Coordinates of C-alpha atoms and ligand atoms in Angstrom, one line a residue:
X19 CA 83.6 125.1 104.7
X20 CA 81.3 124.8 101.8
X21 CA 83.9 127.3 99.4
X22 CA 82.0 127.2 96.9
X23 CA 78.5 128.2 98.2
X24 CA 79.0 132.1 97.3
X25 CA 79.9 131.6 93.3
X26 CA 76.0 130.0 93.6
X27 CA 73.9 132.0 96.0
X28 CA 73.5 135.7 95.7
X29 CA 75.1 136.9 98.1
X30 CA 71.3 138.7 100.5
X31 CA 72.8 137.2 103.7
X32 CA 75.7 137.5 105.9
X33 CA 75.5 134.3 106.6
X34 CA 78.0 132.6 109.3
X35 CA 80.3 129.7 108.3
X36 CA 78.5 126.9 109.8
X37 CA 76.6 124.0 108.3
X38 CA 73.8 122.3 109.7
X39 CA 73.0 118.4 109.4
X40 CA 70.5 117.3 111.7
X41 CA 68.9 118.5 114.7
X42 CA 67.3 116.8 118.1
X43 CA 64.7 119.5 119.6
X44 CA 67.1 122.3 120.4
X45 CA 69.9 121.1 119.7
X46 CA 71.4 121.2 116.1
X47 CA 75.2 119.7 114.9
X48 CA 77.2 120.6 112.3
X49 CA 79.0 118.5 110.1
X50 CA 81.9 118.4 112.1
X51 CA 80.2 116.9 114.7
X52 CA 79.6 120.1 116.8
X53 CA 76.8 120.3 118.6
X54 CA 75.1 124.2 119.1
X55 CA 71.9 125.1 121.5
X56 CA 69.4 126.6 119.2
X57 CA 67.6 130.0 120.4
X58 CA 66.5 131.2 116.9
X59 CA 64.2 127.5 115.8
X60 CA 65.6 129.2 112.2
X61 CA 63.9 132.8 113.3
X62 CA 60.7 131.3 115.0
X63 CA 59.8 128.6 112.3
X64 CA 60.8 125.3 114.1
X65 CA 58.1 125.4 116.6
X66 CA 58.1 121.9 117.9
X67 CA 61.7 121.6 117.3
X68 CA 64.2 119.9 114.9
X69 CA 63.9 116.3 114.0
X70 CA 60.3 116.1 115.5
X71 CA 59.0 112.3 115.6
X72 CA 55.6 112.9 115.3
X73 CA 55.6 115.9 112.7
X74 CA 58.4 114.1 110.6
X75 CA 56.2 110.7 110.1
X76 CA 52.9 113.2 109.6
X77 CA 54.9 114.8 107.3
X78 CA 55.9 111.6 105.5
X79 CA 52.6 109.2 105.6
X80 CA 51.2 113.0 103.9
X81 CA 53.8 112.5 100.9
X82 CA 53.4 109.2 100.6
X83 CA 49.7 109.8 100.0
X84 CA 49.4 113.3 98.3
X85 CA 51.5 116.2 98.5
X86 CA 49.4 118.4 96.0
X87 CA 46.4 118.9 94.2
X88 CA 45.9 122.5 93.7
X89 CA 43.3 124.5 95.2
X90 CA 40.8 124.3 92.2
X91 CA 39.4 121.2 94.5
X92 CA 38.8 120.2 98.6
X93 CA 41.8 119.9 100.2
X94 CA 40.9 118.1 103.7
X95 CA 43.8 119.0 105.7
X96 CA 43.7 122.3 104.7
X97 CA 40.0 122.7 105.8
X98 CA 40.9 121.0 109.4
X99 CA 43.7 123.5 109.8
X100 CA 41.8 126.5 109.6
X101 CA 38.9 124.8 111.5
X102 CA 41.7 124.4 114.4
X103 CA 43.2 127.8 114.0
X104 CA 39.8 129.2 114.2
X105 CA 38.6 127.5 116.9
X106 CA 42.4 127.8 119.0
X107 CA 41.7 131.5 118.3
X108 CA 38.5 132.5 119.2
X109 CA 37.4 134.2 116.5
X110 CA 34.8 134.8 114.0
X111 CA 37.0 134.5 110.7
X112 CA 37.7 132.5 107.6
X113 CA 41.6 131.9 106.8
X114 CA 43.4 132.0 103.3
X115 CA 46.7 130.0 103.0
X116 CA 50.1 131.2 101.4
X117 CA 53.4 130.1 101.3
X118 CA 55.3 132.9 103.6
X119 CA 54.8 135.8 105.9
X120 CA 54.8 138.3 103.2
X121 CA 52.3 136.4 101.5
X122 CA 50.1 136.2 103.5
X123 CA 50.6 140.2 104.5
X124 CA 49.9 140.6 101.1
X125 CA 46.8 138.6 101.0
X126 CA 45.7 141.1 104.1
X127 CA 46.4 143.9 102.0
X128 CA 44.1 143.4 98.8
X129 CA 41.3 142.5 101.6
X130 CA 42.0 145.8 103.0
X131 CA 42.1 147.2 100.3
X132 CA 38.9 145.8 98.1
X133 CA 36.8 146.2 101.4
X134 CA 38.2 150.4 101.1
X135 CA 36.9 150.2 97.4
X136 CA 33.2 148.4 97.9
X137 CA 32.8 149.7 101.7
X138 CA 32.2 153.9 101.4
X139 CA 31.6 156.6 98.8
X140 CA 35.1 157.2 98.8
X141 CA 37.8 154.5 98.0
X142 CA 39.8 154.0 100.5
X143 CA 43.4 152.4 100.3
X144 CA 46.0 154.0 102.8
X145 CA 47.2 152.1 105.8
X146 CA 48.7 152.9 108.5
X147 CA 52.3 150.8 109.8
X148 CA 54.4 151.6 112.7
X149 CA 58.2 152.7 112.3
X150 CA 60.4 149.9 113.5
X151 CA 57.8 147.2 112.2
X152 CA 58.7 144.7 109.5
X153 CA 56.0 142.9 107.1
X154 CA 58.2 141.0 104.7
X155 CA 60.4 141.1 101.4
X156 CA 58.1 141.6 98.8
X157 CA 57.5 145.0 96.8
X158 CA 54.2 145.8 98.8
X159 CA 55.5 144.2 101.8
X160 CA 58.6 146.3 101.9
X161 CA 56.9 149.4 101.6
X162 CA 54.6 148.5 104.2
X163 CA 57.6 148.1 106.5
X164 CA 58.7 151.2 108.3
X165 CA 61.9 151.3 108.1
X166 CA 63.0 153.9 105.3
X167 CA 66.1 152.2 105.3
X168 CA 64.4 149.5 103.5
X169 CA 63.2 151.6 100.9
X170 CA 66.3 152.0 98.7
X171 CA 66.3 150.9 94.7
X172 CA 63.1 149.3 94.2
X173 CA 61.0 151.5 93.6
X174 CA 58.3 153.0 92.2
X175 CA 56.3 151.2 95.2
X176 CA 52.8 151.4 95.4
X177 CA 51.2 154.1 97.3
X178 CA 49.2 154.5 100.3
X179 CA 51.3 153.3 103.3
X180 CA 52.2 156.3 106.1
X181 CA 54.4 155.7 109.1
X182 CA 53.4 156.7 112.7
X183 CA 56.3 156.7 115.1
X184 CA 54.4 155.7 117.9
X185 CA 50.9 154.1 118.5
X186 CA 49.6 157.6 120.0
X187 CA 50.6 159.3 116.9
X188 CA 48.7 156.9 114.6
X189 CA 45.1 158.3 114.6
X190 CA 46.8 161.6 113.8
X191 CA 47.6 160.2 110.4
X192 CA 44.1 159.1 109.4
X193 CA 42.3 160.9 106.7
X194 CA 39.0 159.8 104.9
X195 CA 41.2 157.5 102.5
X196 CA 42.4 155.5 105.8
X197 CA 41.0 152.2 105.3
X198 CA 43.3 149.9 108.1
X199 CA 46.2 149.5 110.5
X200 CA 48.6 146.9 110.8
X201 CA 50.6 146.4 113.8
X202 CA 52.8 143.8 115.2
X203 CA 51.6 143.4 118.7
X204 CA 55.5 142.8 119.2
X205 CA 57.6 144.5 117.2
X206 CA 59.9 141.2 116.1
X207 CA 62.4 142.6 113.4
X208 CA 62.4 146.2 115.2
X209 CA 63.7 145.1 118.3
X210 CA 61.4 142.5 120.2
X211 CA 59.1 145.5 121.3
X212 CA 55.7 144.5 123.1
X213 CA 53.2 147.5 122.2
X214 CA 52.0 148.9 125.3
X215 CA 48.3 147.1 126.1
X216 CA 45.9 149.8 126.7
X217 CA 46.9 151.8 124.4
X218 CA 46.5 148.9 122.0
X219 CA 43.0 148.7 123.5
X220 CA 42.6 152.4 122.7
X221 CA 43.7 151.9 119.2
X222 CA 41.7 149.1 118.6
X223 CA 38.1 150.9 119.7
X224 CA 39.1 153.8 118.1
X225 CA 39.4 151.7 115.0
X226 CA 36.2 150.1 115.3
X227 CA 34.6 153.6 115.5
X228 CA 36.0 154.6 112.8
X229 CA 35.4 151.7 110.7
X230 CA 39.2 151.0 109.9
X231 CA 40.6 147.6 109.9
X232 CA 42.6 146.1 112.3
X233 CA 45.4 144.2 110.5
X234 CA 47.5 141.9 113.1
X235 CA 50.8 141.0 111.7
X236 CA 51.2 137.8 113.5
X237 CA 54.1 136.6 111.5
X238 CA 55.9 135.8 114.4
X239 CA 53.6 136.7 117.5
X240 CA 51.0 133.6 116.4
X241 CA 50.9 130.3 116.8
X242 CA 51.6 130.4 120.7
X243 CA 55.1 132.4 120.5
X244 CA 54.0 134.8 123.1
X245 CA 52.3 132.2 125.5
X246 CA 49.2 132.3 124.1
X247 CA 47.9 131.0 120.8
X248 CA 47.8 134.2 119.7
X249 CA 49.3 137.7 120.5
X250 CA 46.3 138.7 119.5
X251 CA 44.3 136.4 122.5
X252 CA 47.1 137.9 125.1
X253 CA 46.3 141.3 124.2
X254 CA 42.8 140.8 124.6
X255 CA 41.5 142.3 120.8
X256 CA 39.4 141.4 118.2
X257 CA 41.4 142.3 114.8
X258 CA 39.7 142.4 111.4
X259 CA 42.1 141.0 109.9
X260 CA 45.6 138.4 111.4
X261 CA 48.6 136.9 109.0
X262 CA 50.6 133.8 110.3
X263 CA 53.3 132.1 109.0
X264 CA 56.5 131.1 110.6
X265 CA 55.6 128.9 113.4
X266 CA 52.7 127.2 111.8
X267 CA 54.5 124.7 109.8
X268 CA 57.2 124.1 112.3
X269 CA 59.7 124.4 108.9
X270 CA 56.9 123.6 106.3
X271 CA 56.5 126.9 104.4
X272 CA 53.1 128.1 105.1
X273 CA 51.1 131.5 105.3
X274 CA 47.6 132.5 106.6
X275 CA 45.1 135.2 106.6
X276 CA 42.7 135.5 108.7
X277 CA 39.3 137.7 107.9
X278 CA 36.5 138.5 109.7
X279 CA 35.2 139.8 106.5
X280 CA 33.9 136.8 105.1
X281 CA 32.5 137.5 101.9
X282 CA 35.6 140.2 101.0
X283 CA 36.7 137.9 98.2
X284 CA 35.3 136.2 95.1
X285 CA 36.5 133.7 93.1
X286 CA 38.9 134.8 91.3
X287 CA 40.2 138.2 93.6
X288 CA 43.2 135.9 95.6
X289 CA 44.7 132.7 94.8
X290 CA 48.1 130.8 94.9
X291 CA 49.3 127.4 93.9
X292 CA 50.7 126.3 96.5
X293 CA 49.2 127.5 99.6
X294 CA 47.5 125.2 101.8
X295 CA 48.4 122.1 100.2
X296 CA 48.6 118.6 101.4
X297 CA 52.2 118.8 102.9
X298 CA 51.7 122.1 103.9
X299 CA 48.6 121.7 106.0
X300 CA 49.4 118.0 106.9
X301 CA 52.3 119.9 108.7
X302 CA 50.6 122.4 110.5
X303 CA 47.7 120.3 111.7
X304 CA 50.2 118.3 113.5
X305 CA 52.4 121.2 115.1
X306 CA 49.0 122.5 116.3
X307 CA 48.3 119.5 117.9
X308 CA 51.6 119.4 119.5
X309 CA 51.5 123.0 120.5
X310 CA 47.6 122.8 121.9
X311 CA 48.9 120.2 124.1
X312 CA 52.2 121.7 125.2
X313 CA 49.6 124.6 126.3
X314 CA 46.9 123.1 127.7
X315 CA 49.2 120.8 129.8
X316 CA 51.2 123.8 131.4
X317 CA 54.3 122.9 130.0
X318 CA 54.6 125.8 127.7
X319 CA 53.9 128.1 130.7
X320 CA 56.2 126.5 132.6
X321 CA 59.1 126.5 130.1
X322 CA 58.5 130.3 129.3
X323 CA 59.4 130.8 133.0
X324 CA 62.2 129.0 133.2
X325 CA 63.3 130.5 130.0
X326 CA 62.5 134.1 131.8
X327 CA 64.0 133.3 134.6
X328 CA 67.3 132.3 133.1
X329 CA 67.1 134.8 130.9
X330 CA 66.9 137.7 133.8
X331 CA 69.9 136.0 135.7
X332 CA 72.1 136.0 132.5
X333 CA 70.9 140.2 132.2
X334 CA 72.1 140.8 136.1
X335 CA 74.8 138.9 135.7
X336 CA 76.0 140.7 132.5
X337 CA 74.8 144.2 133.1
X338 CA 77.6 146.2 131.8
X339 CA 76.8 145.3 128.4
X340 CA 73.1 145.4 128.9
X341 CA 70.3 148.3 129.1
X342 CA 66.9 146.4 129.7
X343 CA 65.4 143.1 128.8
X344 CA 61.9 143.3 126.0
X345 CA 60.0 140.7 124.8
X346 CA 57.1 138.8 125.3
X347 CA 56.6 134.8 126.0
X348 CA 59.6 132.9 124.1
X349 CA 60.1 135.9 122.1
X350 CA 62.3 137.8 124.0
X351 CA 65.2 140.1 124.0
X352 CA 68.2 141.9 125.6
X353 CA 69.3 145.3 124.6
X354 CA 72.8 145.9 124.2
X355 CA 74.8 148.8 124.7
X356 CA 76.3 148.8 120.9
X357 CA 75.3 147.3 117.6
X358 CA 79.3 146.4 117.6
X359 CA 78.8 144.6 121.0
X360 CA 75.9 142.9 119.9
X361 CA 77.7 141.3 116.8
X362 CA 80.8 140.4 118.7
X363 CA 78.9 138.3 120.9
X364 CA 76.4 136.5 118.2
X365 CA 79.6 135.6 117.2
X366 CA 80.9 134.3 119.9
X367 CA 77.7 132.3 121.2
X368 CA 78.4 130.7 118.2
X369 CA 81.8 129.5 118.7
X370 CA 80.6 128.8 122.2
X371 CA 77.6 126.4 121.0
X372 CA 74.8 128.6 121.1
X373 CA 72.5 130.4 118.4
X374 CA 71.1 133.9 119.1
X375 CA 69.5 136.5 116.8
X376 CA 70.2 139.8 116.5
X377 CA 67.0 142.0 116.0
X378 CA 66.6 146.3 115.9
X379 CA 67.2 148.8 118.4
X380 CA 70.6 146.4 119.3
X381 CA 68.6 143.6 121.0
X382 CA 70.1 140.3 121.2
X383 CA 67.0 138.0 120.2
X384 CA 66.1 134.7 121.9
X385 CA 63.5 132.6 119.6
X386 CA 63.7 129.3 120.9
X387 CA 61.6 126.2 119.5
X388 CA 58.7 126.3 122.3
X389 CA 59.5 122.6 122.9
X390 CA 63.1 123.5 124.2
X391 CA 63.8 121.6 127.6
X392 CA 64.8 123.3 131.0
X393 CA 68.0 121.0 130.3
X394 CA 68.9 122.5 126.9
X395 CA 68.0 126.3 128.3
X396 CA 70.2 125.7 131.5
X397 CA 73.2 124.8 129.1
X398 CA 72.6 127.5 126.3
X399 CA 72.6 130.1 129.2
X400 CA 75.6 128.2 130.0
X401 CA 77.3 129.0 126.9
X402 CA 75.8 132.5 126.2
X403 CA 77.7 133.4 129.5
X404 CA 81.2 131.8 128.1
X405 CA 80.3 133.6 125.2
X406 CA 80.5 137.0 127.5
X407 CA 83.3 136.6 129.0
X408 CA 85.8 135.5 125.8
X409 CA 84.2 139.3 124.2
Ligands
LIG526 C1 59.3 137.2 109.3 C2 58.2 138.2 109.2 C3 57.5 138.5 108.0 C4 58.0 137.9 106.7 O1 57.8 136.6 106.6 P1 58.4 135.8 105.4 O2 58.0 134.4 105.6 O3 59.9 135.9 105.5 O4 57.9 136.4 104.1 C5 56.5 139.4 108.1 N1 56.1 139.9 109.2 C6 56.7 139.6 110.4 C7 56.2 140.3 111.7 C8 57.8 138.8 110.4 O5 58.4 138.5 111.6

């Protein structure tokens, strides 16, 4: 299939050998016709699912209209979409748009760190990241991920990111250049890993005393992934600072940050040409309706205990390859006994008719689109179980 498609694209993924062509909720076919149960929505991005009615004719009145203008003037989606991410949050802050998670971790960043050089005598500029966490592919967002594995041939990097190995052991590392902390609330890339909640709460005051920001990676948390609309809202804290990306556009590339410093920038300090534009934001404005909706009536609670549930029985059932289950909302996990075991059966899922992820720490990874049906759960779980048994 597709022989060619390695002499074009650098070769950054071990891709498998299936091609997509369209997609109904959670349920995508290939060009042969198969169809596959999707538990990844293309690593938490297709929120509302594939082939969405409503998002897909948002998306195409938007284009017919204006797709961009550049952000030198008003762009009216974009101001409703951080009005409605504002307000879905609860918080006090002001939102920047990008085009990606690392973008917009990098938008955090510079806030951090121009709020460390006009906050203080001293300038601050080091933050603080957990091992295990990821914050994205760019230079700086590489080297805020800590994972030392990551760090190979790119270097020089800039400087000023240390790595606690635990949450306990992060005020430890805090010196009078410390000027924030960023976190995922659940490790995603590291291995689905829900930080423990009071001593997020411990972190947090300690923070606060301290007057060190609070950056929330919500790359993949946000934009109700864990139940709530934000990771942030389950856990119950006030960060400084929160990025977003992957669910927001439900496949539309989009990034956000989120400041409760709302003077930190001038004209001039951040900027990008594509974030927040018409298609963008058109985009997002609708999944957020869809999503607010799928919350408020109880139907995303109820799916994420079906999805639990099912999830749980398929662990019992298959304990001999399994150590514990992790995770959070519909972003959940199962450890595996091997990183060999865990490839085997990603590969067999697939041949079976059902996506999974693989994530850190050996943990098979379940991302479903948050609009999946109890019918298309009952039958991935189905499949997943097929998938054991041919290993
Ligand atoms: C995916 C992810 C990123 C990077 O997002 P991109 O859109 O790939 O740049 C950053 N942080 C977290 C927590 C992620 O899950």
């Amino acid at each position: 299939m597709l022989d060619n498609y390695n002499d074009y694209i650098l070769p950054t993924y071990a891709h498998q050998e299936i091609a997509f062509e369209k997609g109904d909720n959670a349920t995508v076919y290939d060009k042969n016709g198969n169809n596959y149960i999707d538990f990844t929505s293309g690593i938490g991005v297709a929120s509302v699912g594939h082939g969405n009615k409503a998002l897909s004719e948002a998306i195409c009145t938007q284009a017919s209209k204006l797709l961009h203008m550049s952000n030198l003037y008003y762009t009216e989606p974009q101001q409703r979409c951080a009005e409605s991410i504002v307000r879905l949050s609860g918080f006090d802050m002001k939102c920047f748009f990008a085009n990606s998670g690392a973008e917009a971790n990098e938008g955090a960043i510079k806030i951090a760190r121009k709020f460390g050089e006009v906050d203080g005598e001293v300038k601050r500029y080091k933050i603080v990241t957990l091992k295990h966490s990821f914050h994205g592919r760019t230079i700086t967002a590489l080297k805020a991920t800590g994972q030392e594995s990551m760090h190979n041939y790119f270097g020089p990097y800039p400087d000023g990111f240390v790595y606690a190995d635990t949450i306990e052991q992060i005020e430890t590392l805090i010196d009078s250049h410390t000027v924030a902390v960023m976190i995922e609330l659940v490790q995603g890339e590291g291995g689905v890993e829900p930080l423990e909640r009071e001593k997020v709460h411990s972190l947090a005051s300690m923070l606060k005393e301290k007057e060190i920001l609070l950056i929330v990676d919500e790359v993949q948390t946000g934009i109700y992934r864990t139940g709530e609309f934000l990771a942030s809202n389950l856990y119950g804290i006030t960060p400084d600072v929160i990025t977003l990306a992957k669910g927001l556009g439900g496949g539309v590339p989009i990034g956000v940050v989120m400041s409760a410093k709302k003077d930190i920038f001038s004209p001039g300090d951040h900027g990008s040409t594509f974030g927040g534009n018409y298609l963008s934001t058109a985009a997002a404005n609708t999944v957020l309706a869809l999503l607010e909706k799928e919350k408020t009536s109880g139907q995303l609670d109820r799916t994420i205990h079906y999805f639990q549930e099912k999830r749980d029985a398929f662990f019992d059932k298959h304990q001999q390859h399994f150590s514990k289950c992790v995770g959070s909302g519909l972003m959940l996990g199962i450890r595996c006994k091997s990183d060999e075991l865990l490839a085997a059966l990603i590969k067999s899922a697939a041949i079976c008719g059902v996506l999974v992820l693989k994530a850190g720490r050996s943990t098979l990874r379940f991302l479903p689109p948050l609009s999946i049906t109890t019918q298309e759960i009952d039958e991935g779980f189905e499949r997943l179980d097929k998938a054991v048994t041919a290993l």
